[in-house]
Short mmCIF file of C-alpha atoms and ligand atoms in Angstrom, two decimals:
data_model
loop_
_atom_site.label_atom_id
_atom_site.label_comp_id
_atom_site.label_asym_id
_atom_site.label_seq_id
_atom_site.Cartn_x
_atom_site.Cartn_y
_atom_site.Cartn_z
CA MET A 8 -0.03 -0.06 -0.35
CA HIS A 9 1.43 3.62 -0.73
CA TYR A 10 0.25 6.86 0.37
CA ILE A 11 0.28 10.29 -0.95
CA ASN A 12 0.68 12.80 1.44
CA HIS A 13 0.63 16.53 0.67
CA GLU A 14 2.29 18.03 3.60
CA ASN A 15 0.52 21.62 3.07
CA ASN A 16 -2.90 20.88 3.32
CA GLN A 17 -2.03 17.46 5.59
CA ARG A 18 -4.26 15.81 3.13
CA LEU A 19 -3.75 12.12 3.14
CA ILE A 20 -4.96 9.72 0.93
CA PRO A 21 -4.27 5.78 0.79
CA ARG A 22 -3.92 4.31 -2.76
CA ASN A 23 -3.11 0.99 -3.78
CA LEU A 24 -1.11 1.76 -7.00
CA SER A 25 -0.74 -1.56 -8.73
CA HIS A 26 -4.58 -1.55 -9.57
CA LEU A 27 -4.84 1.58 -11.50
CA PRO A 28 -4.82 0.36 -14.68
CA THR A 29 -5.70 3.34 -16.76
CA MET A 30 -3.76 4.79 -19.85
CA SER A 31 -2.03 8.37 -19.06
CA THR A 32 -1.88 11.39 -21.43
CA PRO A 33 1.39 13.06 -21.74
CA SER A 34 0.15 15.87 -19.46
CA LEU A 35 -0.43 16.76 -16.00
CA ILE A 36 -1.80 14.25 -14.51
CA PRO A 37 -3.62 14.43 -10.96
CA PHE A 38 -2.06 11.71 -8.65
CA PHE A 39 -5.14 9.51 -8.82
CA LEU A 40 -5.09 8.64 -12.20
CA LEU A 41 -1.18 8.45 -11.71
CA THR A 42 -0.22 5.99 -13.95
CA PHE A 43 -0.58 3.57 -16.98
CA ILE A 44 0.15 0.27 -15.51
CA LEU A 45 1.38 -2.67 -17.80
CA GLY A 46 0.41 -5.92 -16.67
CA LEU A 47 3.50 -7.17 -18.20
CA ALA A 48 6.83 -6.05 -17.90
CA SER A 49 9.24 -5.26 -20.93
CA SER A 50 10.50 -8.45 -23.00
CA THR A 51 13.74 -6.56 -23.58
CA PRO A 52 15.75 -6.37 -20.94
CA SER A 53 17.98 -3.22 -20.19
CA THR A 54 21.23 -3.27 -22.27
CA ALA A 55 22.16 0.30 -21.01
CA ALA A 56 23.80 -1.49 -17.87
CA ALA A 57 26.96 -2.16 -19.59
CA ALA A 58 27.79 1.26 -20.77
CA ALA A 59 27.45 2.58 -17.35
CA THR A 60 30.70 4.41 -16.74
CA ALA A 61 31.76 8.35 -17.26
CA THR A 62 33.86 9.18 -20.24
CA THR A 63 36.42 10.23 -17.39
CA LYS A 64 36.33 10.13 -13.78
CA PRO A 65 35.33 13.15 -12.22
CA ALA A 66 36.01 13.90 -8.48
CA PRO A 67 34.69 16.27 -6.87
CA LEU A 68 31.92 17.53 -9.16
CA VAL A 69 30.37 21.33 -9.03
CA PHE A 70 27.40 22.49 -10.21
CA PRO A 71 26.95 26.25 -9.91
CA LEU A 72 23.99 27.89 -7.60
CA LYS A 73 21.74 30.95 -8.02
CA LYS A 74 19.34 32.74 -6.14
CA ASP A 75 15.79 33.68 -7.54
CA ALA A 76 14.79 36.70 -5.97
CA ALA A 77 10.97 36.37 -6.52
CA THR A 78 10.77 32.95 -4.57
CA ASN A 79 13.78 32.85 -3.12
CA GLN A 80 14.59 29.74 -4.46
CA TYR A 81 17.86 28.56 -5.22
CA TYR A 82 18.85 26.45 -8.50
CA THR A 83 21.45 25.00 -10.40
CA THR A 84 21.78 24.67 -14.12
CA LEU A 85 22.10 21.19 -15.63
CA GLN A 86 23.51 20.76 -19.18
CA LEU A 87 21.46 17.83 -20.73
CA GLY A 88 21.29 15.85 -23.67
CA THR A 89 22.76 16.18 -27.10
CA PRO A 90 23.64 18.80 -28.20
CA PRO A 91 23.61 19.94 -24.43
CA THR A 92 20.42 22.29 -23.51
CA ALA A 93 20.63 24.02 -20.30
CA MET A 94 18.03 23.82 -17.93
CA ASN A 95 17.66 25.39 -14.91
CA ALA A 96 16.23 23.33 -11.98
CA VAL A 97 15.40 24.33 -8.51
CA LEU A 98 16.88 22.55 -5.41
CA ASP A 99 15.17 20.26 -2.94
CA LEU A 100 16.66 18.81 -0.21
CA ALA A 101 13.36 16.55 0.23
CA GLY A 102 13.13 15.41 -3.38
CA GLU A 103 13.51 12.11 -4.51
CA TYR A 104 13.71 12.21 -8.07
CA THR A 105 14.64 14.77 -10.28
CA TRP A 106 12.20 15.96 -12.94
CA LEU A 107 12.34 18.53 -15.62
CA ASP A 108 9.43 20.03 -18.16
CA CYS A 109 10.48 18.55 -21.47
CA SER A 110 7.57 20.22 -23.63
CA SER A 111 10.66 21.67 -25.64
CA TYR A 112 13.09 19.78 -25.03
CA ARG A 113 15.38 17.52 -27.90
CA SER A 114 18.21 15.14 -27.25
CA SER A 115 19.48 12.99 -29.83
CA SER A 116 20.88 10.92 -26.49
CA TYR A 117 17.37 10.71 -25.04
CA ARG A 118 16.83 6.85 -23.97
CA PRO A 119 13.71 6.27 -21.47
CA VAL A 120 14.60 3.64 -18.48
CA HIS A 121 12.99 0.50 -19.17
CA CYS A 122 10.33 -1.37 -16.81
CA ASN A 123 12.35 -4.36 -16.45
CA SER A 124 15.80 -3.42 -15.89
CA SER A 125 17.84 -2.91 -12.91
CA ARG A 126 17.93 0.94 -12.90
CA CYS A 127 14.00 0.63 -12.73
CA GLU A 128 14.18 -1.70 -9.86
CA ALA A 129 17.28 0.37 -8.32
CA ALA A 130 14.93 3.57 -8.96
CA GLY A 131 11.98 2.31 -6.21
CA SER A 132 9.76 2.79 -9.51
CA LEU A 133 5.91 2.14 -8.59
CA SER A 134 4.53 1.61 -11.95
CA CYS A 135 5.04 0.88 -15.74
CA ASN A 136 3.86 3.75 -17.50
CA GLY A 137 2.76 3.87 -21.01
CA CYS A 138 1.58 6.99 -23.54
CA TYR A 139 -0.47 7.63 -26.31
CA GLY A 140 1.86 8.76 -29.39
CA PRO A 141 3.46 10.60 -30.78
CA ALA A 142 6.87 9.46 -29.15
CA LYS A 143 9.15 12.22 -27.67
CA PRO A 144 10.74 12.63 -24.92
CA GLY A 145 8.27 12.33 -21.76
CA CYS A 146 5.54 10.08 -23.79
CA THR A 147 7.27 6.33 -24.51
CA ASN A 148 6.15 3.02 -23.77
CA ASP A 149 7.26 0.59 -21.33
CA THR A 150 8.86 3.40 -19.19
CA CYS A 151 9.73 2.99 -15.90
CA GLY A 152 7.07 5.05 -13.95
CA VAL A 153 8.15 7.24 -11.04
CA TYR A 154 6.25 10.48 -9.91
CA ALA A 155 7.53 14.44 -10.30
CA ALA A 156 6.68 15.98 -7.10
CA ASN A 157 6.14 19.76 -7.42
CA PRO A 158 6.00 20.64 -3.81
CA PHE A 159 3.81 23.35 -4.48
CA LEU A 160 1.28 21.45 -6.47
CA ASN A 161 -1.84 19.53 -4.96
CA VAL A 162 -0.72 16.80 -7.76
CA LEU A 163 1.83 14.65 -8.91
CA PRO A 164 2.48 14.21 -12.75
CA GLY A 165 2.82 10.97 -13.61
CA SER A 166 6.15 10.55 -15.21
CA GLY A 167 8.81 8.04 -16.66
CA LEU A 168 12.27 7.67 -15.72
CA ALA A 169 14.71 8.49 -18.98
CA GLU A 170 18.63 9.27 -19.43
CA ASP A 171 20.64 11.08 -21.21
CA VAL A 172 23.92 12.52 -21.12
CA LEU A 173 24.73 15.29 -18.25
CA VAL A 174 27.88 17.36 -18.86
CA LEU A 175 30.03 17.70 -15.40
CA HIS A 176 32.20 20.12 -14.12
CA SER A 177 34.65 19.29 -11.44
CA THR A 178 36.80 21.54 -9.20
CA ASP A 179 40.61 21.96 -8.33
CA GLY A 180 38.68 23.75 -5.16
CA ILE A 181 38.59 27.37 -6.76
CA LYS A 182 37.81 27.25 -10.50
CA TYR A 183 35.33 25.33 -12.27
CA LYS A 184 37.72 22.93 -14.34
CA SER A 185 37.54 19.93 -16.72
CA THR A 186 34.42 19.21 -17.98
CA SER A 187 33.66 15.39 -18.61
CA LYS A 188 30.27 13.64 -19.77
CA TYR A 189 28.32 11.30 -17.47
CA GLN A 190 26.22 9.23 -20.11
CA ARG A 191 23.42 7.89 -18.02
CA PHE A 192 22.22 10.80 -15.93
CA ALA A 193 18.85 9.77 -14.73
CA PHE A 194 15.97 11.92 -14.54
CA SER A 195 12.20 12.18 -15.44
CA CYS A 196 10.90 13.72 -18.32
CA VAL A 197 7.37 15.61 -17.65
CA ASP A 198 5.60 17.10 -20.93
CA ASP A 199 4.03 19.56 -19.52
CA GLY A 200 0.58 19.64 -21.98
CA LEU A 201 -1.51 21.33 -19.46
CA ASN A 202 1.05 24.28 -18.75
CA GLY A 203 1.25 24.11 -14.66
CA THR A 204 3.88 21.38 -13.98
CA THR A 205 6.18 24.16 -13.01
CA GLU A 206 3.68 26.43 -10.94
CA GLY A 207 5.45 27.58 -7.76
CA LEU A 208 8.61 26.81 -9.03
CA ALA A 209 11.61 30.56 -10.12
CA LYS A 210 10.10 31.45 -13.19
CA SER A 211 13.42 30.62 -15.06
CA THR A 212 13.44 27.12 -13.92
CA LYS A 213 11.91 23.88 -15.25
CA GLY A 214 11.84 21.46 -12.45
CA ILE A 215 13.35 19.89 -9.38
CA VAL A 216 16.83 19.03 -8.46
CA ALA A 217 16.33 15.94 -6.18
CA LEU A 218 19.16 16.32 -3.30
CA ALA A 219 17.18 13.61 -0.65
CA ARG A 220 18.52 10.13 0.44
CA ASN A 221 16.88 8.50 -2.29
CA PRO A 222 18.48 6.40 -4.16
CA ALA A 223 17.57 8.31 -7.39
CA SER A 224 18.00 11.68 -6.19
CA LEU A 225 21.29 13.41 -7.98
CA PRO A 226 24.16 13.33 -5.39
CA THR A 227 23.13 9.60 -4.51
CA GLU A 228 23.27 8.66 -8.27
CA LEU A 229 26.24 10.60 -9.42
CA SER A 230 28.07 9.23 -6.28
CA THR A 231 27.32 5.37 -6.72
CA GLN A 232 27.80 5.24 -10.39
CA LEU A 233 30.88 7.47 -10.42
CA ASN A 234 32.43 6.23 -7.42
CA LEU A 235 32.52 9.08 -5.09
CA PRO A 236 32.05 9.27 -1.60
CA ARG A 237 28.30 9.99 -0.60
CA ILE A 238 28.69 13.22 0.16
CA PHE A 239 27.30 16.80 -0.85
CA ALA A 240 27.51 20.10 0.45
CA LEU A 241 25.28 23.48 -0.53
CA CYS A 242 26.84 26.57 -0.10
CA LEU A 243 23.97 29.08 -1.31
CA PRO A 244 24.41 32.37 -2.25
CA SER A 245 22.82 35.60 -0.19
CA SER A 246 22.73 37.68 -3.51
CA SER A 247 20.36 37.47 -6.27
CA SER A 248 22.12 40.01 -8.34
CA GLY A 249 25.63 40.06 -10.16
CA ALA A 250 27.85 37.90 -11.42
CA GLY A 251 28.69 35.65 -8.29
CA HIS A 252 27.30 32.26 -7.78
CA GLY A 253 27.34 29.67 -5.19
CA ASP A 254 28.26 26.06 -5.45
CA LEU A 255 26.74 22.42 -5.28
CA TYR A 256 29.45 20.00 -4.47
CA VAL A 257 28.76 16.52 -5.25
CA GLY A 258 31.64 13.78 -3.76
CA GLY A 259 33.08 15.77 -1.04
CA GLY A 260 35.64 18.60 -0.80
CA PRO A 261 38.26 20.23 -0.93
CA TYR A 262 36.16 23.48 -0.57
CA THR A 263 37.84 26.56 -1.11
CA ARG A 264 36.26 29.90 -0.61
CA PRO A 265 38.53 32.79 -1.41
CA PRO A 266 40.17 34.46 0.63
CA ILE A 267 39.92 31.71 2.87
CA LYS A 268 43.43 29.96 2.39
CA GLN A 269 42.72 26.15 4.07
CA ASP A 270 40.24 23.62 2.69
CA LEU A 271 36.95 24.27 5.09
CA ALA A 272 36.50 20.92 4.84
CA LYS A 273 38.60 20.32 7.21
CA SER A 274 37.56 22.90 9.54
CA LEU A 275 34.06 22.17 9.43
CA LEU A 276 32.06 21.54 12.68
CA ARG A 277 30.06 18.14 12.58
CA THR A 278 26.98 16.62 14.10
CA GLN A 279 25.25 13.48 13.44
CA LEU A 280 23.02 13.39 10.61
CA LEU A 281 19.63 11.42 11.68
CA VAL A 282 17.28 9.14 9.83
CA ASN A 283 13.39 10.04 10.94
CA PRO A 284 11.99 6.17 10.91
CA VAL A 285 8.60 7.42 9.77
CA LYS A 286 8.28 9.19 5.90
CA ARG A 287 5.17 11.25 5.48
CA ALA A 288 5.78 12.99 1.83
CA PRO A 289 5.32 13.02 -0.55
CA VAL A 290 4.70 9.32 -1.65
CA TYR A 291 5.39 6.60 1.33
CA SER A 292 4.82 3.35 2.01
CA GLU A 293 4.07 1.90 6.25
CA GLY A 294 6.87 1.42 7.35
CA GLU A 295 9.16 3.11 5.51
CA ALA A 296 11.89 5.60 6.73
CA SER A 297 11.98 9.39 5.78
CA ASP A 298 14.61 10.27 3.11
CA GLU A 299 15.02 13.55 4.50
CA TYR A 300 18.35 15.04 6.64
CA PHE A 301 17.23 15.76 10.44
CA ILE A 302 19.62 16.89 13.01
CA ASP A 303 19.86 16.79 16.63
CA VAL A 304 19.14 20.34 18.21
CA THR A 305 19.72 20.15 22.19
CA THR A 306 19.50 23.40 23.24
CA ILE A 307 18.74 27.11 21.52
CA LYS A 308 20.26 30.17 22.97
CA VAL A 309 19.80 33.92 22.36
CA ASP A 310 23.71 34.87 22.56
CA PHE A 311 24.58 33.15 26.09
CA ALA A 312 20.77 32.37 27.68
CA PRO A 313 19.05 29.00 26.90
CA ILE A 314 15.44 29.82 25.82
CA SER A 315 13.18 27.85 27.81
CA PHE A 316 10.30 25.02 26.19
CA LYS A 317 8.91 21.62 26.68
CA SER A 318 12.35 20.26 25.05
CA SER A 319 10.77 16.84 24.58
CA ILE A 320 9.59 18.23 21.38
CA LEU A 321 13.18 18.16 19.81
CA THR A 322 13.45 14.66 19.52
CA ILE A 323 11.72 12.70 16.99
CA ASP A 324 8.93 10.34 18.42
CA LYS A 325 7.89 6.89 17.74
CA ASN A 326 5.40 8.32 14.94
CA GLY A 327 8.24 10.36 13.31
CA VAL A 328 6.91 13.54 15.11
CA GLY A 329 9.30 16.39 16.33
CA GLY A 330 12.98 16.85 15.50
CA THR A 331 14.70 19.09 13.35
CA LYS A 332 14.73 18.77 9.53
CA ILE A 333 16.80 20.89 6.67
CA ALA A 334 15.16 22.20 4.15
CA THR A 335 15.69 24.25 0.92
CA LEU A 336 12.45 24.58 0.44
CA THR A 337 11.60 26.67 3.09
CA PRO A 338 12.78 30.03 2.76
CA TYR A 339 12.34 30.85 6.52
CA THR A 340 12.79 28.77 9.60
CA VAL A 341 9.61 27.51 10.61
CA LEU A 342 9.36 26.64 14.69
CA HIS A 343 6.88 25.05 16.28
CA SER A 344 4.78 27.90 18.25
CA ALA A 345 6.32 26.49 21.79
CA ILE A 346 9.55 27.39 20.33
CA PHE A 347 8.81 30.49 18.29
CA ARG A 348 7.14 32.05 21.14
CA PRO A 349 10.06 32.05 23.96
CA LEU A 350 12.59 32.87 21.11
CA VAL A 351 10.91 36.15 19.92
CA ASN A 352 10.23 37.14 23.53
CA GLU A 353 14.30 36.36 24.32
CA PHE A 354 15.49 38.08 21.31
CA ILE A 355 13.30 40.95 21.57
CA LYS A 356 14.89 41.82 25.16
CA LYS A 357 18.45 41.11 24.46
CA ALA A 358 17.80 43.54 21.20
CA MET A 359 16.07 46.27 23.81
CA ASP A 360 19.65 46.03 25.47
CA ARG A 361 21.39 46.84 22.56
CA LYS A 362 19.02 49.80 21.97
CA ILE A 363 17.47 48.21 19.10
CA LYS A 364 13.92 49.83 18.84
CA LYS A 365 10.83 47.75 18.14
CA ALA A 366 8.67 48.48 15.08
CA ALA A 367 4.85 46.81 14.07
CA PRO A 368 5.51 42.93 13.15
CA VAL A 369 5.34 42.64 9.72
CA ALA A 370 3.73 39.10 8.30
CA PRO A 371 4.74 36.50 8.58
CA PHE A 372 7.39 37.82 10.98
CA GLY A 373 6.93 38.15 14.80
CA ALA A 374 9.60 40.06 15.50
CA CYS A 375 10.56 43.42 13.36
CA PHE A 376 13.06 46.20 14.32
CA ASP A 377 13.62 49.57 13.24
CA ALA A 378 16.42 49.17 10.99
CA LYS A 379 18.11 53.04 11.52
CA THR A 380 18.44 51.63 15.17
CA VAL A 381 20.68 48.61 14.41
CA LYS A 382 24.35 48.31 13.46
CA SER A 383 25.96 46.33 10.79
CA GLY A 384 28.88 44.54 11.25
CA ALA A 385 30.72 41.36 9.63
CA ALA A 386 28.04 39.06 9.28
CA GLY A 387 25.37 41.35 8.88
CA PRO A 388 23.18 43.60 11.09
CA HIS A 389 24.96 43.62 14.59
CA VAL A 390 21.90 41.91 16.82
CA PRO A 391 21.85 39.02 18.97
CA THR A 392 23.23 35.97 17.74
CA ILE A 393 20.76 32.75 17.60
CA VAL A 394 23.06 29.49 18.76
CA LEU A 395 21.49 26.10 17.76
CA VAL A 396 23.58 23.57 20.22
CA LEU A 397 23.47 20.45 18.15
CA ARG A 398 24.29 16.69 19.64
CA SER A 399 27.98 16.31 20.15
CA GLY A 400 28.26 20.12 21.71
CA VAL A 401 28.65 22.00 18.52
CA GLN A 402 27.30 25.26 18.18
CA TRP A 403 25.82 26.60 14.82
CA ARG A 404 25.69 30.21 15.27
CA MET A 405 23.16 32.34 13.12
CA GLU A 406 24.36 35.95 13.32
CA GLY A 407 22.27 38.98 12.11
CA ALA A 408 22.90 37.84 8.41
CA ASN A 409 21.11 34.57 8.40
CA SER A 410 18.77 35.89 11.35
CA MET A 411 17.54 38.70 10.33
CA ALA A 412 15.22 39.56 7.30
CA ARG A 413 14.70 42.85 5.51
CA VAL A 414 11.08 43.97 5.07
CA SER A 415 11.42 47.60 3.55
CA LYS A 416 14.29 50.12 3.77
CA ASP A 417 13.23 50.91 7.21
CA VAL A 418 12.24 47.93 8.83
CA MET A 419 14.09 44.03 9.62
CA CYS A 420 12.56 41.47 11.05
CA LEU A 421 14.04 38.33 12.89
CA GLY A 422 13.58 35.64 9.89
CA PHE A 423 12.14 32.91 11.68
CA VAL A 424 8.38 31.73 11.08
CA ASP A 425 5.85 30.72 13.29
CA GLY A 426 4.32 27.20 12.22
CA GLY A 427 2.16 26.39 14.71
CA SER A 428 1.29 24.20 17.51
CA LYS A 429 0.32 21.32 15.38
CA LEU A 430 3.82 21.41 13.06
CA ARG A 431 4.75 17.83 12.70
CA THR A 432 8.73 18.64 12.35
CA SER A 433 9.44 21.22 15.49
CA ILE A 434 11.85 22.93 13.42
CA VAL A 435 12.54 23.59 9.71
CA ILE A 436 15.96 25.27 9.03
CA GLY A 437 15.40 27.21 6.18
CA ALA A 438 17.80 28.34 3.40
CA HIS A 439 18.02 31.88 4.70
CA GLN A 440 19.52 30.49 7.92
CA MET A 441 22.05 28.70 5.64
CA GLU A 442 22.90 31.35 3.26
CA ASP A 443 26.93 32.25 3.06
CA ASN A 444 27.04 29.15 5.40
CA LEU A 445 29.04 25.84 3.77
CA VAL A 446 26.78 22.86 4.65
CA GLU A 447 27.91 19.64 4.31
CA PHE A 448 25.76 16.23 3.68
CA ASP A 449 27.64 13.13 4.61
CA VAL A 450 25.40 10.33 3.99
CA GLY A 451 28.35 7.47 3.79
CA SER A 452 29.04 8.61 7.62
CA SER A 453 25.59 9.98 9.01
CA THR A 454 27.58 13.13 9.58
CA PHE A 455 26.24 16.99 8.98
CA GLY A 456 28.74 19.68 8.91
CA PHE A 457 28.50 23.33 8.66
CA SER A 458 31.29 26.45 8.69
CA ASN A 459 29.03 29.15 10.26
CA SER A 460 28.73 32.42 8.64
CA LEU A 461 31.44 32.54 6.03
CA LEU A 462 31.11 36.54 6.03
CA LEU A 463 32.88 36.74 9.53
CA GLN A 464 36.23 35.13 7.57
CA ASN A 465 35.75 38.14 4.75
CA SER A 466 34.70 35.23 2.28
CA SER A 467 30.65 34.43 0.89
CA CYS A 468 28.85 32.05 -0.93
CA SER A 469 29.36 34.26 -4.15
CA SER A 470 32.22 32.92 -6.69
CA ARG A 471 33.20 35.47 -9.04
CA SER A 472 34.37 32.84 -11.50
C1 NAG B 514 12.92 -9.22 -16.94
O1 NAG B 514 13.96 -9.32 -17.27
C2 NAG B 514 14.77 -10.63 -16.50
C3 NAG B 514 16.58 -10.72 -16.98
O2 NAG B 514 17.24 -9.30 -17.17
C4 NAG B 514 14.56 -11.89 -16.99
O3 NAG B 514 15.09 -12.68 -16.34
C5 NAG B 514 12.78 -11.60 -16.75
O4 NAG B 514 11.78 -12.97 -17.52
C6 NAG B 514 11.84 -10.66 -17.45
N1 NAG B 514 10.61 -10.40 -16.91
C7 NAG B 514 9.79 -10.19 -17.61
C8 NAG B 514 8.23 -10.44 -17.23
O5 NAG B 514 10.05 -9.73 -18.72
C1 NAG B 515 2.25 2.84 -27.02
O1 NAG B 515 1.37 1.22 -27.60
C2 NAG B 515 0.28 1.45 -27.68
C3 NAG B 515 -0.59 0.75 -27.47
O2 NAG B 515 0.41 -0.53 -28.66
C4 NAG B 515 0.24 2.56 -29.03
O3 NAG B 515 -0.95 2.88 -29.61
C5 NAG B 515 0.88 3.99 -28.78
O4 NAG B 515 0.87 4.72 -29.76
C6 NAG B 515 2.42 3.63 -28.11
N1 NAG B 515 2.87 4.62 -27.89
C7 NAG B 515 4.00 5.39 -28.21
C8 NAG B 515 4.61 6.91 -27.84
O5 NAG B 515 4.67 4.62 -29.00
C1 NAG B 516 0.65 26.67 -22.43
O1 NAG B 516 1.21 27.78 -22.54
C2 NAG B 516 1.60 28.42 -23.90
C3 NAG B 516 2.47 29.58 -23.96
O2 NAG B 516 2.47 30.44 -22.88
C4 NAG B 516 0.16 28.90 -24.98
O3 NAG B 516 0.98 29.12 -26.18
C5 NAG B 516 -0.66 27.24 -25.16
O4 NAG B 516 -1.34 27.69 -25.35
C6 NAG B 516 -0.77 26.83 -23.24
N1 NAG B 516 -1.59 25.71 -23.40
C7 NAG B 516 -2.60 25.42 -22.61
C8 NAG B 516 -3.23 23.82 -22.61
O5 NAG B 516 -3.35 26.28 -21.94
C1 NAG B 517 38.33 40.99 2.18
O1 NAG B 517 38.53 40.38 0.97
C2 NAG B 517 38.77 41.73 -0.06
C3 NAG B 517 38.79 40.54 -1.07
O2 NAG B 517 37.91 39.62 -1.55
C4 NAG B 517 39.61 42.64 0.25
O3 NAG B 517 39.51 43.03 -0.72
C5 NAG B 517 39.62 43.37 1.42
O4 NAG B 517 40.94 44.05 1.90
C6 NAG B 517 38.76 41.86 2.48
N1 NAG B 517 39.09 42.60 3.73
C7 NAG B 517 39.64 42.05 4.91
C8 NAG B 517 39.28 42.98 6.26
O5 NAG B 517 40.15 41.05 5.19
#
């Protein structure tokens, strides 16, 4: 039995996907018409498995990251197909399958992944898809069925897995260097017949780059297929203007951010990466573990003062409720009300001690201040520091650049949002709080590493190369 859950409205619909013999059209398909299930699997076993190697062995890999000002989403550019087409796609740490709107995609090297192939099985496919022609990327028969989850929509476009050539860049730690080609990058092509598959995503983008722990996500796939360590890292840029860009690293360090001379991989603070035993989104079966990234926040401090609240909500219970996860599609950290209220109160108190004046709150934030009364420092507005103390005692320190959100010329607000008292995950660390920090997800050894604000070291996540 599989379930489909839309976290936004908490709708939960059980559905046995293996009893859905409907033919899909090449379009946006409400999940209840999800896929066309072929009774028989392909009679042609995949021959592609033999060609599973890249032309050169790249390590580590880098992809450029940009910030979209209108949505506060972060996206990268994939150069896919023959000849290569540049496609922008939004990063999603909870994303399981990379997908792209392929309505205008043309490539001579595009190949559907067949249903009865090891690749399809490894991807955790739920169905075998067919399509009434004409045949083109996103519309083929005997195609490994996955779902293209758009977190902003209450529909899951039924979609088939495909492979195509992906251009890879490696780095010497500073500059983007040699390029190579990976022949079998798996992604899912959505033919957007109804316009709207990409609703909610940054305008210049055509889909999602999946970063979850799932076997089919981009870092898992590249690490597995290219024999790289199962490590990826994000350096999210704070600026959406200018020529600079941030970086997604796949395969581990070195991480060099000029003018810092030493490799940041050697100085990251590290804590355990946790697995939430209960998966709830977007499609799951009973007993399946979450493939999102959880860490253990043990205490929250404002400057040196711990705030007090019922600390049991910081642990993940047997139903998967509670705890702390990290999300790139959440613009500002969302907190359970039981944490949000005392945090805001303590922050206001400490801000007043610094002679910072309050201003009227601006939604969705709870505490706002007169910007003229806030001094500025190396790491943004000079305000009380919010400190997340993590298991093993390391401290993730959020300075003004990460804690404050500018809402107008005259007003800045504490950039944390009240998620109410029914929030499933008590702390969802959002992207604004990770900007200009290097954060590393070492899935192989289950550790999460972070640099704290690079601005304090006169560096940032906006490379100029
Ligand atoms: C699927 O492929 C395997 C070999 O890869 C073969 O043994 C099996 O019979 C195939 N199943 C079907 C239903 O075609
Ligand atoms: C898939 O198979 C069906 C039934 O044989 C056929 O009508 C359809 O045209 C095929 N689709 C493609 C894209 O070849
Ligand atoms: C989709 O959008 C394109 C361009 O905006 C438009 O030409 C086309 O008619 C739209 N299709 C549908 C089905 O709305
Ligand atoms: C910070 O770096 C820039 C160049 O990246 C340099 O011009 C400036 O002098 C540096 N400032 C400090 C305080 O080190």
